[in-house]
Tab-separated table of C-alpha atoms and ligand atoms in Angstrom:
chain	number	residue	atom	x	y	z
A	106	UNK	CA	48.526	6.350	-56.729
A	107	UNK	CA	44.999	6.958	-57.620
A	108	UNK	CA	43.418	3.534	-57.057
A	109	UNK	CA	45.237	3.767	-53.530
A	110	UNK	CA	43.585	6.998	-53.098
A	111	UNK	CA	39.953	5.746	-54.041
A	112	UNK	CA	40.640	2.768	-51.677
A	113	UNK	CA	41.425	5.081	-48.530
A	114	UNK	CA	39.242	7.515	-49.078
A	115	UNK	CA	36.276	5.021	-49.475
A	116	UNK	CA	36.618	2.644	-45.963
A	117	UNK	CA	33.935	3.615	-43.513
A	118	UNK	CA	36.108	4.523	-40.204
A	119	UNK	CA	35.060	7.413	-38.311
A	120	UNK	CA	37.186	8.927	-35.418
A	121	UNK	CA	37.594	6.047	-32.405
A	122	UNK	CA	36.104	3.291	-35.008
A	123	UNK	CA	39.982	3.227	-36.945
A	124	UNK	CA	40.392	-0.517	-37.362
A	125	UNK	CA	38.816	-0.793	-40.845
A	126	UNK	CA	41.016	1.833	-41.890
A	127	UNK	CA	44.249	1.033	-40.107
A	128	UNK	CA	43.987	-2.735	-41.270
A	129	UNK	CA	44.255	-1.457	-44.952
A	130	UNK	CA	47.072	0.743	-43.980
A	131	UNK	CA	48.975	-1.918	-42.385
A	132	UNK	CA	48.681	-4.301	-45.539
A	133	UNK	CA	50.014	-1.552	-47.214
A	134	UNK	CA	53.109	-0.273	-45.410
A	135	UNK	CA	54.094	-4.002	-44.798
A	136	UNK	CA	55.823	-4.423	-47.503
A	137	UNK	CA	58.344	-1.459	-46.904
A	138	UNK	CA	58.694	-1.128	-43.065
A	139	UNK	CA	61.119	-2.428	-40.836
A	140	UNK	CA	58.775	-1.897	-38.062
A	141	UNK	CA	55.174	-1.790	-37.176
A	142	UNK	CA	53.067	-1.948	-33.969
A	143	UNK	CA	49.423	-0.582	-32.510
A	144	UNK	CA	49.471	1.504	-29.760
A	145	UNK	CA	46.883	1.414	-27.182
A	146	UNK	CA	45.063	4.191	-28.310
A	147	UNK	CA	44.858	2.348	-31.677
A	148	UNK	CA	47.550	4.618	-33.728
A	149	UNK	CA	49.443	2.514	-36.073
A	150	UNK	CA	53.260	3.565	-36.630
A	151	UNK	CA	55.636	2.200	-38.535
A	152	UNK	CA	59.380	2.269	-39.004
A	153	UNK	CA	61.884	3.028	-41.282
A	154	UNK	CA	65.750	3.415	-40.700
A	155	UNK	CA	67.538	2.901	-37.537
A	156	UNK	CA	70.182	5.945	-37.433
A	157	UNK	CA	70.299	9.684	-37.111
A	158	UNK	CA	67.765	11.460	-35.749
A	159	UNK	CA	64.358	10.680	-34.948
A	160	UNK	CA	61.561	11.642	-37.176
A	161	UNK	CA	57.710	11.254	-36.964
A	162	UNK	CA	55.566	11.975	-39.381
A	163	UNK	CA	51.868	11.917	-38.854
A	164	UNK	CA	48.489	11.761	-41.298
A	165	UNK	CA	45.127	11.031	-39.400
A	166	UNK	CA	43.400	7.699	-40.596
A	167	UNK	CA	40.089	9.176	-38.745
A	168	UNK	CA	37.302	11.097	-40.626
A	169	UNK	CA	34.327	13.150	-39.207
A	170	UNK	CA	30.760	11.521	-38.795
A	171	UNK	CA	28.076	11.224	-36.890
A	172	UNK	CA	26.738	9.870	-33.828
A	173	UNK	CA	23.012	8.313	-32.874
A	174	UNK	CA	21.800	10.622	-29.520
A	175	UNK	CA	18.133	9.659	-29.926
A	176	UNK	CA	15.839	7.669	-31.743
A	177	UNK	CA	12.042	8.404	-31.901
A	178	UNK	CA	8.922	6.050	-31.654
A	179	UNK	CA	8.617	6.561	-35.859
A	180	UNK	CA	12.189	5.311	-36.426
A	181	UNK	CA	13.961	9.048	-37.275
A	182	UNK	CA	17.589	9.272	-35.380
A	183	UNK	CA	18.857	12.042	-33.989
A	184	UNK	CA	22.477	12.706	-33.955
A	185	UNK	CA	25.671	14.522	-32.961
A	186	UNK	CA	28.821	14.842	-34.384
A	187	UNK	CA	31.826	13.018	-34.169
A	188	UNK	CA	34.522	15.880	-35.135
A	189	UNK	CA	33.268	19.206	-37.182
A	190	UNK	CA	30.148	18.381	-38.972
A	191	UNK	CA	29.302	21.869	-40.808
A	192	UNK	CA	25.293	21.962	-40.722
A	193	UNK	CA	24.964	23.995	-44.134
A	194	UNK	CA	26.431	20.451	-45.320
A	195	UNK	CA	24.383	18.288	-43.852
A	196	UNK	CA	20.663	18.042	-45.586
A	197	UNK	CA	20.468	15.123	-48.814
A	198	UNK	CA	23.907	13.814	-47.349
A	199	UNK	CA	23.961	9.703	-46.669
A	200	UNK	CA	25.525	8.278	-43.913
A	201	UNK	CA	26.743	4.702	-43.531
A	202	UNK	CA	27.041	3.474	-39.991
A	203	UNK	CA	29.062	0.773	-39.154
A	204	UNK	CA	26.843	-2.310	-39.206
A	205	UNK	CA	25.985	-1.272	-42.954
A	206	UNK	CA	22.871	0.655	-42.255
A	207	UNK	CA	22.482	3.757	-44.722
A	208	UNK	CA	20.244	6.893	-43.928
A	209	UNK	CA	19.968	10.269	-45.195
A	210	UNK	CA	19.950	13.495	-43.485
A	211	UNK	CA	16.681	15.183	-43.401
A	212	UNK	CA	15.793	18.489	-42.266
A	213	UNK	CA	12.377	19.696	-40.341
A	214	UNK	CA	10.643	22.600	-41.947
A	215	UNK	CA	12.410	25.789	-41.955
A	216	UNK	CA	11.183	28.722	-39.792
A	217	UNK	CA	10.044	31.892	-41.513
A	218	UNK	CA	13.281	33.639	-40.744
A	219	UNK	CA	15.067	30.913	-43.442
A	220	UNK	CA	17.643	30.627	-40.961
A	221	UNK	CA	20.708	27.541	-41.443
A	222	UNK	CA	19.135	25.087	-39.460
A	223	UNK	CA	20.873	23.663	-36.020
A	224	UNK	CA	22.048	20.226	-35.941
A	225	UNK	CA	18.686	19.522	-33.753
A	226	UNK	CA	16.639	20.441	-36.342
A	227	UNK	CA	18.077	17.509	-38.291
A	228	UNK	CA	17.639	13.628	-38.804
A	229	UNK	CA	18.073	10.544	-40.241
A	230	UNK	CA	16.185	8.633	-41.862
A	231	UNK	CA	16.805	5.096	-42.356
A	232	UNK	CA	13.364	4.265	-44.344
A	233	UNK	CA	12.110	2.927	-40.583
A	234	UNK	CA	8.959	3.225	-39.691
A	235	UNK	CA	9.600	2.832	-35.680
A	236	UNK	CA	12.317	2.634	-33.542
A	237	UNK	CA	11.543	-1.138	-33.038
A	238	UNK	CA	12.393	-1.791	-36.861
A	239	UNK	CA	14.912	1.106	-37.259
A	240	UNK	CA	18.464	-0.241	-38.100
A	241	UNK	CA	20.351	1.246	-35.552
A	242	UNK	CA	20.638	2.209	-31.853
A	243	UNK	CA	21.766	4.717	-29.490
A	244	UNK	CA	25.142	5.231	-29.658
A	245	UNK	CA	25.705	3.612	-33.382
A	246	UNK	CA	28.228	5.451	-35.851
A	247	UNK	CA	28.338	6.323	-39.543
A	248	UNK	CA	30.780	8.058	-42.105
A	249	UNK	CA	29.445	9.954	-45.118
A	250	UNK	CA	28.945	7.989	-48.031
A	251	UNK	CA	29.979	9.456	-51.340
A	252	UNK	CA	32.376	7.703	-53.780
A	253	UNK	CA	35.497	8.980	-55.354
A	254	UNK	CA	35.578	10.664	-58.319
A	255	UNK	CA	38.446	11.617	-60.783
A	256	UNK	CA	38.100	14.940	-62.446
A	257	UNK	CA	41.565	14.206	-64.238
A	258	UNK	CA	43.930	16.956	-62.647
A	259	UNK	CA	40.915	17.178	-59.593
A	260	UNK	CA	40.347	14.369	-57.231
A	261	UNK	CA	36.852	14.718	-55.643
A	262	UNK	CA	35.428	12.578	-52.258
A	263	UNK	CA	34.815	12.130	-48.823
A	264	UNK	CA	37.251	11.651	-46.590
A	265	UNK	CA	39.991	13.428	-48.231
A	266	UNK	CA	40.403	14.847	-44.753
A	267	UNK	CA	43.012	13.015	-44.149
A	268	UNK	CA	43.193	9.906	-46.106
A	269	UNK	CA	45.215	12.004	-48.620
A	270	UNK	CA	47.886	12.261	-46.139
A	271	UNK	CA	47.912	9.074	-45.549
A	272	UNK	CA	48.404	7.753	-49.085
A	273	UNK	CA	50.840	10.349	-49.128
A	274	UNK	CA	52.990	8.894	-46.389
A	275	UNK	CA	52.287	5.015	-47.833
A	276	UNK	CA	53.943	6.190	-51.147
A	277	UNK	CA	56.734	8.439	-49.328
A	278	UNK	CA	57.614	4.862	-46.618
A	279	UNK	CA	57.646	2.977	-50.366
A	280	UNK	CA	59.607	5.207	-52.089
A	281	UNK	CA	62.466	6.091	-49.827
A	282	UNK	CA	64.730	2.817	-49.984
A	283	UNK	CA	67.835	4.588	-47.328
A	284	UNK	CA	66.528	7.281	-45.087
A	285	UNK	CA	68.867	9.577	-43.571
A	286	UNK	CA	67.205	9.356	-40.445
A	287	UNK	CA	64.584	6.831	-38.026
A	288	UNK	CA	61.363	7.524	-39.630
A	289	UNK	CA	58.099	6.799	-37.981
A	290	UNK	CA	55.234	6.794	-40.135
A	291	UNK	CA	52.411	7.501	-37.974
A	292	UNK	CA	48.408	6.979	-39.334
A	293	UNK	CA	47.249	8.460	-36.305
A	294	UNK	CA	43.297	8.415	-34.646
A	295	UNK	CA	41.157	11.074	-33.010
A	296	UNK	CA	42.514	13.884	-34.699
A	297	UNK	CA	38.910	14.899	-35.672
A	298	UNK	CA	37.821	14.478	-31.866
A	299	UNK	CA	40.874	16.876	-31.141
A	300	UNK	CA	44.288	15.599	-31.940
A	301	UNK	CA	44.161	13.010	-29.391
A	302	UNK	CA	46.038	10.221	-31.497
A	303	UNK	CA	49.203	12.289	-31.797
A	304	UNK	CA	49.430	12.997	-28.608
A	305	UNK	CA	50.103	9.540	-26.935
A	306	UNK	CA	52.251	8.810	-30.444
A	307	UNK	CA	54.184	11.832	-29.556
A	308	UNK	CA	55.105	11.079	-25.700
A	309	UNK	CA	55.800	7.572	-26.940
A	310	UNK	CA	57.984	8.511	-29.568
A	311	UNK	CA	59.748	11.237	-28.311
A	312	UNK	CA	61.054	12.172	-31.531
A	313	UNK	CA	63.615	15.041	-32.267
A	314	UNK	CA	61.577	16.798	-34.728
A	315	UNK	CA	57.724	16.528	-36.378
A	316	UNK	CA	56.392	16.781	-39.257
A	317	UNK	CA	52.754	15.979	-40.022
A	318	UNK	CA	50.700	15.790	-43.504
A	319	UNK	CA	47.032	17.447	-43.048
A	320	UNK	CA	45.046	19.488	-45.810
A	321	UNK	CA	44.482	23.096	-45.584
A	322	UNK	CA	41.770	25.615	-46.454
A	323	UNK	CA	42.120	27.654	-50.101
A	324	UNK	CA	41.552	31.377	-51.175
A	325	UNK	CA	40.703	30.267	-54.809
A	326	UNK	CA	36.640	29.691	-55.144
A	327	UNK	CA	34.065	31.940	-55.513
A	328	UNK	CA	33.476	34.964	-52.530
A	329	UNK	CA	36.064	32.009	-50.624
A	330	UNK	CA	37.965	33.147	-47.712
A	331	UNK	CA	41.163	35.470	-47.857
A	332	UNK	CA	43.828	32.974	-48.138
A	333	UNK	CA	47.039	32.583	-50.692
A	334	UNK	CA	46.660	29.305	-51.053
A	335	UNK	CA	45.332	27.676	-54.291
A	336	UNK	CA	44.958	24.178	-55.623
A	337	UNK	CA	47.301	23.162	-58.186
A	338	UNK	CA	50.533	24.826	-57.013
A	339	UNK	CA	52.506	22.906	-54.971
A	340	UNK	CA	51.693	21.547	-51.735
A	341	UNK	CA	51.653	24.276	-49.274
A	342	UNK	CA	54.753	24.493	-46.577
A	343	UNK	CA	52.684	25.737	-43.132
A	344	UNK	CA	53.878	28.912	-41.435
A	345	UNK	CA	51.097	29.416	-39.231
A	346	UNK	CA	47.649	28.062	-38.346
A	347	UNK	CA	45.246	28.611	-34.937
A	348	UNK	CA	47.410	26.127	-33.051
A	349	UNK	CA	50.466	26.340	-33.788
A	350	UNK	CA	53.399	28.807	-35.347
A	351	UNK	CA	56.043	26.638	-37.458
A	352	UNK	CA	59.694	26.068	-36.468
A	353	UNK	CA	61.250	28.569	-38.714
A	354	UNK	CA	64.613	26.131	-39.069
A	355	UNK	CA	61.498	23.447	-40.570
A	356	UNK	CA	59.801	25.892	-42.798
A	357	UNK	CA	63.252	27.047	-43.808
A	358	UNK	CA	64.509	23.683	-44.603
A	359	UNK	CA	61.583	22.820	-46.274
A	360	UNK	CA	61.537	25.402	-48.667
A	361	UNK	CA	65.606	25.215	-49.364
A	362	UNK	CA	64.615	21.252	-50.229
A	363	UNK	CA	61.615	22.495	-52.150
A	364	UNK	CA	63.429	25.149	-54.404
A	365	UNK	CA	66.787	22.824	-54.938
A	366	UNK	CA	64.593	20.072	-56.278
A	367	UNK	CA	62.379	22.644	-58.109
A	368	UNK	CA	59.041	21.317	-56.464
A	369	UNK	CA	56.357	23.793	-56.483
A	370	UNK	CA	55.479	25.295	-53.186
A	371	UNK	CA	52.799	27.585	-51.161
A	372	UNK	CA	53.478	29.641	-48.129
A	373	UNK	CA	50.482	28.246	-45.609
A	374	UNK	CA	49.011	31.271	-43.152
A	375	UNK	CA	45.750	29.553	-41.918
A	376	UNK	CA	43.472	31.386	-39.533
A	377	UNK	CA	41.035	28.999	-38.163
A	378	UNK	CA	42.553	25.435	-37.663
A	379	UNK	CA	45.501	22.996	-36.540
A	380	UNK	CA	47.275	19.467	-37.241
A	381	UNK	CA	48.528	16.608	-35.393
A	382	UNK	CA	51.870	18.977	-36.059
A	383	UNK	CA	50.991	20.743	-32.670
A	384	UNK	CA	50.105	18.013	-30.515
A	385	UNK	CA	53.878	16.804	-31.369
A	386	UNK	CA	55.147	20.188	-30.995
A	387	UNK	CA	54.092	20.391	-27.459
A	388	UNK	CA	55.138	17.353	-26.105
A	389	UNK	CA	57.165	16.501	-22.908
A	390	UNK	CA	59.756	19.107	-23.425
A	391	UNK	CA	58.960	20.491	-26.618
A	392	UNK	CA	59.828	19.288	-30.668
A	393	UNK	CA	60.366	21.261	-33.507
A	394	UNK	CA	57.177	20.657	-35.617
A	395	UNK	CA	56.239	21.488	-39.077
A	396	UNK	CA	53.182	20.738	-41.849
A	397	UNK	CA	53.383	19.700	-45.023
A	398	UNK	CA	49.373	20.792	-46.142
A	399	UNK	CA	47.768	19.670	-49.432
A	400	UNK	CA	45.550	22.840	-50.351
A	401	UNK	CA	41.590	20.987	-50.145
A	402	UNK	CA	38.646	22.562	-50.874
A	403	UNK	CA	34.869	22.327	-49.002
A	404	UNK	CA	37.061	20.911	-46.040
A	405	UNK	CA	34.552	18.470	-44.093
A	406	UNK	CA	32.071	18.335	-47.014
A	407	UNK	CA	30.850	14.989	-48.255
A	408	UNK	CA	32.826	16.228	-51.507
A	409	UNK	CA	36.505	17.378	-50.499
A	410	UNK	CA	38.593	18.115	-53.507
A	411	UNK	CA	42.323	18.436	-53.761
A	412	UNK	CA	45.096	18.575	-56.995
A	413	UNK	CA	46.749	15.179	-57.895
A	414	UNK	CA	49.768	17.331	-59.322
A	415	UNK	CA	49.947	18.950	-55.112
A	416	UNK	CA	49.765	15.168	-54.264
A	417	UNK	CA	52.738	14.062	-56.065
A	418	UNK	CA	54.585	17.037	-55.094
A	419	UNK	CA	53.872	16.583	-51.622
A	420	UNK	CA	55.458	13.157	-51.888
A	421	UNK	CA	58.534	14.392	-53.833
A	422	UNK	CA	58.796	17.029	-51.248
A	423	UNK	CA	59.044	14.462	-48.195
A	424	UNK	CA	61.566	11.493	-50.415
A	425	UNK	CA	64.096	14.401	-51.027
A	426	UNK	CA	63.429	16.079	-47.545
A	427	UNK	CA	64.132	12.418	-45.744
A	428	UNK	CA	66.592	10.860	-48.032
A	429	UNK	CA	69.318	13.832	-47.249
A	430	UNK	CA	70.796	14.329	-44.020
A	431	UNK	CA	70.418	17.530	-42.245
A	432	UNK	CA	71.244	19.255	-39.181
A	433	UNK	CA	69.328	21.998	-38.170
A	434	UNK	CA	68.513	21.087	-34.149
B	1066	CO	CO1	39.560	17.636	-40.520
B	1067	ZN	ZN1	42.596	16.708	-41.086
């Protein structure tokens, strides 16, 4: 599952530029769906199973970037961003834009005060000299650039935000041969931009419950935030975040499933963020919706890790969840 990893997390396909991405994904969950189309929006979804009830699952193919506001007569761009760039990550990191152009993010002198520098104060520089030979235009898009890297139990990249969640859903679609239920895989777009993927997949699909795959924040580095949540053990079953509180019937099946199959687990109370989960939540009438989060850390960071043993327990957690019926609308 590693090499499938490296090969997600590496395509260049920031949020509303998916096709790079979602072309991979589709080569990969041909081979096991019964199903798959492209909505107009550009979310790809793909089905499994024709009886019971109606599932969808969700992972984000998007990832944050950048995008070109200005560029100046000596060639420096100036740039927004697409989803939640965090400045304090910003300065040395390289860009790739979608025509192949790299630059690196440079930062004008600091004031005296020393402050974190605004996203204004910042540029890149794509070794142009003027705008007339600079690479790219107004408008133009780029993804970090940083490759993967395997620290053995520690998986380290760009990216991982959510293209763990979607290699997470390829191997669950490959490994479940009879679902209990209609299972839509959706790799969904915008979620970055603010869950807009999810929600056309949702009104589409009208599905009787939700489940997505995201990553979450973790309470276990240095001075980190106050959060029991820690790489390592078990993918974390989400209570709570800023958008959205968990059907208690979902976190309660989830952790029966968990505990019977003696998968590790983590309770998930996160204070400042949300999933696709509560974009299909509150659709049309309403769905019961529920996370399955793989604990990440330096979330939107050129360098997001997570830990391959949460991974594959994450998987195991969704086969046995999806292979047995249940009943708890
Ligand atoms: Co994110
Ligand atoms: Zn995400």
């Amino acid at each position: 599952m590693k090499s499938l990893i490296k090969k997600l997390v590496e395509i260049n396909s920031p949020s509303g530029y998916e096709s790079k991405i979602r072309d991979v994904i589709r080569a990969e969950v041909e081979p096991y769906a019964d199903d798959i189309r492209v909505d107009a929006l550009g979310n790809l979804i793909a089905r499994k199973g024709h009886s019971g009830k109606k599932i969808m699952l969700a992972a984000h193919m998007d990832e944050i970037g950048v995008i070109i506001t200005h560029i100046d007569e000596k060639g420096f761009a100036r740039f927004t961003g697409l989803g939640g760039v965090r400045v304090a990550n910003l300065p040395g990191s390289r860009v790739r834009f979608l025509n192949g152009a790299t630059g690196v993010i440079g930062l004008e002198r600091a004031d005296e005060n020393g402050r974190v520098p605004a996203l204004d104060q910042m540029y890149i520089d794509l070794g142009a000299s003027s705008r007339e030979n600079c690479p790219v235009r107004l408008a133009d898009v780029a993804a970090f650039e940083r490759p993967f890297a395997d620290l053995g139990n520690r998986l380290v990249s760009k990216a991982m935000d959510d293209r763990i969640g979607v290699a997470i859903l390829i191997q669950t679609l490959a490994r479940i041969k009879q679902p209990a239920h209609t299972l839509y895989f959706v790799f969904s777009v915008q979620e970055e931009v603010g869950i807009r993927g999810a929600v056309t997949a949702a009104f589409s699909l009208d599905p009787d419950i939700g489940i997505a795959v995201d990553v979450t924040d973790t309470g276990d580095t240095p001075k980190g935030i106050k959060m029991e949540v820690s790489l390592g053990k078990g993918p974390a079953i989400k209570v709570r975040d800023s958008g959205m509180l968990t059907d208690p019937r979902l976190v309660e099946l989830m952790v029966d499933t968990a505990n019977k199959a003696r998968i590790p687990y983590q309770l998930e109370i996160l204070e400042r963020g949300t999933t696709d989960a509560r974009a299909i939540q509150l659709t049309r009438e309403g769905v019961p919706a529920g996370c399955i989060s793989i604990p990440c850390r330096y979330i939107h960071s050129p360098s997001e890790m997570v830990d391959y043993s949460d991974v594959e327990n994450a998987v195991n957690l969704l086969v046995k969840l999806l292979t047995n019926p249940f009943d708890i609308l």
